Short mmCIF file of C-alpha atoms in Angstrom, two decimals:
data_model
loop_
_atom_site.label_atom_id
_atom_site.label_comp_id
_atom_site.label_asym_id
_atom_site.label_seq_id
_atom_site.Cartn_x
_atom_site.Cartn_y
_atom_site.Cartn_z
CA ALA A 411 11.73 -12.93 -7.27
CA GLN A 412 9.36 -15.52 -8.77
CA SER A 413 10.11 -19.15 -9.57
CA VAL A 414 8.76 -22.23 -10.36
CA THR A 415 9.68 -25.83 -9.35
CA GLN A 416 8.40 -28.83 -11.74
CA PRO A 417 10.07 -31.42 -9.70
CA ASP A 418 9.45 -34.50 -11.75
CA ILE A 419 11.20 -34.35 -15.29
CA HIS A 420 9.90 -37.21 -17.27
CA ILE A 421 6.98 -39.33 -16.23
CA THR A 422 5.52 -42.21 -17.78
CA VAL A 423 1.91 -43.26 -17.81
CA SER A 424 -0.30 -45.79 -19.35
CA GLU A 425 -3.22 -45.22 -21.47
CA GLY A 426 -6.16 -44.62 -19.81
CA ALA A 427 -4.69 -43.81 -16.29
CA SER A 428 -4.64 -41.14 -14.08
CA LEU A 429 -2.08 -38.54 -14.45
CA GLU A 430 -0.69 -35.63 -12.21
CA LEU A 431 1.99 -33.37 -12.77
CA ARG A 432 3.41 -31.10 -9.88
CA CYS A 433 4.06 -27.25 -9.66
CA ASN A 434 5.52 -25.53 -6.97
CA TYR A 435 5.74 -21.76 -7.02
CA SER A 436 6.94 -18.52 -4.97
CA TYR A 437 5.67 -15.56 -5.43
CA GLY A 438 5.20 -12.56 -3.29
CA ALA A 439 1.48 -12.02 -3.68
CA THR A 440 -1.57 -13.71 -5.37
CA PRO A 441 -0.36 -15.30 -8.18
CA TYR A 442 -1.21 -15.82 -11.82
CA LEU A 443 -0.69 -19.46 -12.71
CA PHE A 444 -0.82 -20.92 -15.79
CA TRP A 445 -0.04 -24.63 -17.61
CA TYR A 446 0.67 -24.76 -21.17
CA VAL A 447 1.64 -27.61 -23.32
CA GLN A 448 3.89 -28.18 -25.91
CA SER A 449 4.27 -30.91 -28.84
CA PRO A 450 6.99 -31.80 -30.45
CA GLY A 451 8.14 -29.21 -32.74
CA GLN A 452 5.40 -26.88 -31.99
CA GLY A 453 4.64 -23.39 -29.93
CA LEU A 454 3.02 -23.31 -26.30
CA GLN A 455 -0.39 -23.74 -26.02
CA LEU A 456 -2.49 -22.61 -23.09
CA LEU A 457 -4.24 -25.63 -21.33
CA LEU A 458 -5.58 -23.73 -18.24
CA LYS A 459 -5.29 -20.66 -16.18
CA TYR A 460 -6.03 -19.23 -12.48
CA PHE A 461 -6.32 -15.83 -11.66
CA SER A 462 -8.72 -15.66 -9.21
CA GLY A 463 -12.05 -17.07 -7.63
CA ASP A 464 -12.40 -21.08 -7.72
CA THR A 465 -9.18 -22.69 -6.82
CA LEU A 466 -10.50 -25.58 -8.71
CA VAL A 467 -9.94 -24.58 -12.67
CA GLN A 468 -10.76 -26.74 -15.87
CA GLY A 469 -8.97 -26.23 -18.97
CA ILE A 470 -9.10 -27.71 -22.93
CA LYS A 471 -8.49 -31.62 -23.28
CA GLY A 472 -10.20 -32.77 -20.13
CA PHE A 473 -7.31 -31.20 -17.83
CA GLU A 474 -8.06 -29.59 -14.86
CA ALA A 475 -5.64 -27.88 -11.99
CA GLU A 476 -5.65 -27.24 -8.22
CA PHE A 477 -4.72 -23.67 -6.63
CA LYS A 478 -3.31 -24.60 -3.19
CA ARG A 479 -2.02 -21.48 -1.52
CA SER A 480 -0.72 -23.13 1.62
CA GLN A 481 1.17 -25.79 -0.29
CA SER A 482 2.27 -23.09 -3.31
CA SER A 483 1.11 -25.41 -5.47
CA PHE A 484 -0.76 -25.44 -8.98
CA ASN A 485 -0.63 -29.38 -9.57
CA LEU A 486 -2.09 -30.77 -13.26
CA ARG A 487 -4.48 -33.56 -13.14
CA LYS A 488 -6.24 -35.38 -16.00
CA PRO A 489 -8.54 -38.74 -15.08
CA SER A 490 -7.96 -40.63 -17.90
CA VAL A 491 -4.72 -39.97 -20.15
CA HIS A 492 -4.95 -40.45 -24.36
CA TRP A 493 -2.10 -41.35 -26.30
CA SER A 494 -2.34 -38.03 -28.03
CA ASP A 495 -1.49 -35.97 -24.51
CA ALA A 496 2.10 -37.17 -24.71
CA ALA A 497 4.24 -33.68 -24.83
CA GLU A 498 5.85 -31.56 -22.30
CA TYR A 499 4.47 -29.56 -19.66
CA PHE A 500 5.08 -26.03 -18.48
CA CYS A 501 3.79 -24.48 -15.43
CA ALA A 502 4.15 -20.63 -15.17
CA VAL A 503 3.47 -18.20 -12.79
CA GLY A 504 2.68 -14.13 -13.31
CA GLY A 505 1.97 -11.02 -11.88
CA GLY A 506 -1.12 -8.50 -12.32
CA THR A 507 -0.82 -5.18 -13.08
CA GLY A 508 2.27 -3.31 -12.88
CA THR A 509 4.77 -6.33 -13.56
CA ALA A 510 4.32 -6.35 -17.45
CA SER A 511 2.93 -9.50 -17.50
CA LYS A 512 6.00 -11.25 -17.03
CA LEU A 513 5.68 -15.12 -16.71
CA THR A 514 8.21 -17.30 -15.20
CA PHE A 515 8.31 -20.86 -16.35
CA GLY A 516 9.25 -24.25 -14.82
CA THR A 517 11.63 -26.44 -16.54
CA GLY A 518 8.87 -28.56 -18.22
CA THR A 519 8.09 -32.37 -17.48
CA ARG A 520 7.61 -34.36 -20.14
CA LEU A 521 4.73 -36.70 -20.49
CA GLN A 522 5.10 -40.19 -22.15
CA VAL A 523 2.18 -42.14 -22.65
CA THR A 524 2.51 -45.91 -23.17
CA LEU A 525 -0.22 -47.98 -24.78
CA ASN B 272 -6.68 -14.14 -37.02
CA ALA B 273 -3.43 -15.48 -37.52
CA GLY B 274 -2.28 -15.10 -33.98
CA VAL B 275 1.66 -14.60 -33.38
CA THR B 276 3.52 -15.81 -36.40
CA GLN B 277 7.72 -15.82 -36.63
CA THR B 278 9.64 -15.69 -39.71
CA PRO B 279 11.94 -17.79 -40.13
CA LYS B 280 11.01 -21.22 -39.18
CA PHE B 281 14.65 -22.36 -39.12
CA ARG B 282 17.90 -20.66 -39.72
CA VAL B 283 21.58 -21.85 -40.07
CA LEU B 284 24.20 -19.33 -39.07
CA LYS B 285 27.89 -19.08 -38.66
CA THR B 286 30.09 -17.79 -35.96
CA GLY B 287 30.13 -13.83 -36.47
CA GLN B 288 27.34 -13.66 -38.52
CA SER B 289 24.11 -11.48 -37.80
CA MET B 290 20.13 -12.06 -38.00
CA THR B 291 16.98 -10.54 -37.37
CA LEU B 292 14.03 -12.67 -36.36
CA LEU B 293 10.54 -11.25 -36.91
CA CYS B 294 7.57 -11.76 -34.90
CA ALA B 295 4.10 -10.18 -35.93
CA GLN B 296 0.82 -10.37 -33.94
CA ASP B 297 -3.00 -9.42 -35.07
CA MET B 298 -4.63 -9.12 -32.11
CA ASN B 299 -3.82 -5.72 -31.30
CA HIS B 300 -1.55 -6.86 -28.21
CA GLU B 301 0.16 -4.21 -25.95
CA TYR B 302 3.10 -6.55 -24.78
CA MET B 303 5.15 -8.35 -26.86
CA TYR B 304 7.80 -10.95 -25.76
CA TRP B 305 11.07 -13.02 -26.64
CA TYR B 306 12.01 -16.23 -25.05
CA ARG B 307 14.69 -18.99 -26.05
CA GLN B 308 14.05 -22.31 -25.03
CA ASP B 309 16.99 -24.87 -24.40
CA PRO B 310 16.49 -28.35 -22.88
CA GLY B 311 16.21 -28.71 -19.37
CA MET B 312 15.76 -24.96 -18.91
CA GLY B 313 12.52 -24.25 -20.15
CA LEU B 314 11.74 -21.27 -21.35
CA ARG B 315 13.95 -17.79 -20.08
CA LEU B 316 12.66 -14.18 -20.91
CA ILE B 317 15.34 -12.06 -23.56
CA HIS B 318 13.83 -9.11 -23.89
CA TYR B 319 10.13 -7.80 -24.15
CA SER B 320 7.91 -4.40 -24.81
CA VAL B 321 5.21 -3.14 -23.14
CA GLY B 322 4.34 -1.11 -26.00
CA GLU B 323 5.35 0.52 -29.45
CA GLY B 324 8.57 2.08 -29.33
CA THR B 325 9.92 0.63 -25.87
CA THR B 326 11.70 -2.17 -24.88
CA ALA B 327 13.08 -3.76 -22.05
CA LYS B 328 15.30 -6.65 -20.81
CA GLY B 329 14.64 -9.63 -19.54
CA GLU B 330 16.44 -12.36 -17.58
CA VAL B 331 18.93 -13.58 -20.25
CA PRO B 332 19.59 -10.14 -22.49
CA ASP B 333 23.19 -10.29 -23.57
CA GLY B 334 24.15 -10.81 -27.33
CA TYR B 335 20.72 -9.69 -28.06
CA ASN B 336 18.96 -6.32 -29.22
CA VAL B 337 15.11 -5.81 -30.18
CA SER B 338 12.80 -3.13 -31.68
CA ARG B 339 9.69 -2.32 -31.65
CA LEU B 340 8.43 0.30 -33.96
CA LYS B 341 5.25 -0.83 -35.01
CA LYS B 342 2.87 -2.62 -32.39
CA GLN B 343 2.19 -5.27 -34.07
CA ASN B 344 6.02 -6.23 -34.65
CA PHE B 345 8.89 -7.16 -32.43
CA LEU B 346 12.08 -7.74 -33.97
CA LEU B 347 15.00 -10.02 -32.30
CA GLY B 348 18.43 -9.12 -33.66
CA LEU B 349 21.54 -11.11 -33.33
CA GLU B 350 24.43 -8.81 -33.78
CA SER B 351 27.40 -11.18 -34.09
CA ALA B 352 25.84 -14.83 -33.50
CA ALA B 353 27.36 -17.48 -31.16
CA PRO B 354 27.51 -21.18 -30.75
CA SER B 355 25.78 -20.29 -27.17
CA GLN B 356 22.95 -18.77 -29.02
CA THR B 357 22.02 -21.96 -30.86
CA SER B 358 18.28 -22.25 -29.31
CA VAL B 359 14.60 -22.73 -29.89
CA TYR B 360 13.14 -19.00 -30.12
CA PHE B 361 9.98 -17.97 -28.97
CA CYS B 362 7.65 -14.63 -29.88
CA ALA B 363 4.85 -14.44 -27.43
CA SER B 364 2.06 -11.65 -26.84
CA SER B 365 -0.41 -10.24 -24.32
CA LEU B 366 -2.94 -7.85 -23.20
CA GLN B 367 -2.32 -6.51 -19.83
CA VAL B 368 -2.58 -9.55 -17.63
CA PRO B 369 -0.13 -12.29 -18.16
CA LYS B 370 -2.37 -14.53 -20.38
CA GLN B 371 0.57 -14.72 -23.37
CA PHE B 372 0.12 -16.33 -26.64
CA PHE B 373 3.01 -17.94 -28.32
CA GLY B 374 4.04 -18.21 -31.94
CA PRO B 375 5.35 -21.61 -33.71
CA GLY B 376 9.10 -20.78 -32.86
CA THR B 377 12.39 -20.43 -34.88
CA ARG B 378 15.07 -22.94 -34.54
CA LEU B 379 18.14 -21.43 -34.79
CA THR B 380 21.88 -23.03 -35.18
CA VAL B 381 24.70 -21.23 -34.72
CA LEU B 382 28.00 -23.15 -36.08
#
């Protein structure tokens, strides 16, 4: 069974500081990996995805993530956080064909940004 | 394109009442999903559909029913609401690869 672990429930960073959110996954084959962001009272917005190829993927809003197969990780990074990045972030893992595109989500990391 | 829309945005029910949540997408996606989101638990899949006329159970299907009579619509029904079904419900849709597009959510409170 596929699973996702986001070990940090809540992270606080200062505006302008760098950010890394951790994500570890369990999946039996090559995974499809995603990071979504959810602002308060809103739906989920896709930040970036990894399907194959280059293990460093770029997303929207200046975010990037690196797929490390040996560590079963897909950590999200941003070099300089803005106050508007305060939100909840979800990592998700899914399969390809034959799995109905089901995603399994982590429990989320809430990011607080101090000025 | 409106993307994925959900109706209603908010609803309060009494225990035992029934209701239907509507999800609509205009992207011609084959796959549609219903999730519930509860604090500290992330999103959990309730039911999903791989095409018009087909539905399947997800991780937490008990107490819910779904129908996909038209490709663009996916309905989630609660026949007899319980307080444990107080949650935020999200609909999503996708093509065959698992890149899902989410609706804005429905906040349901069951008293």
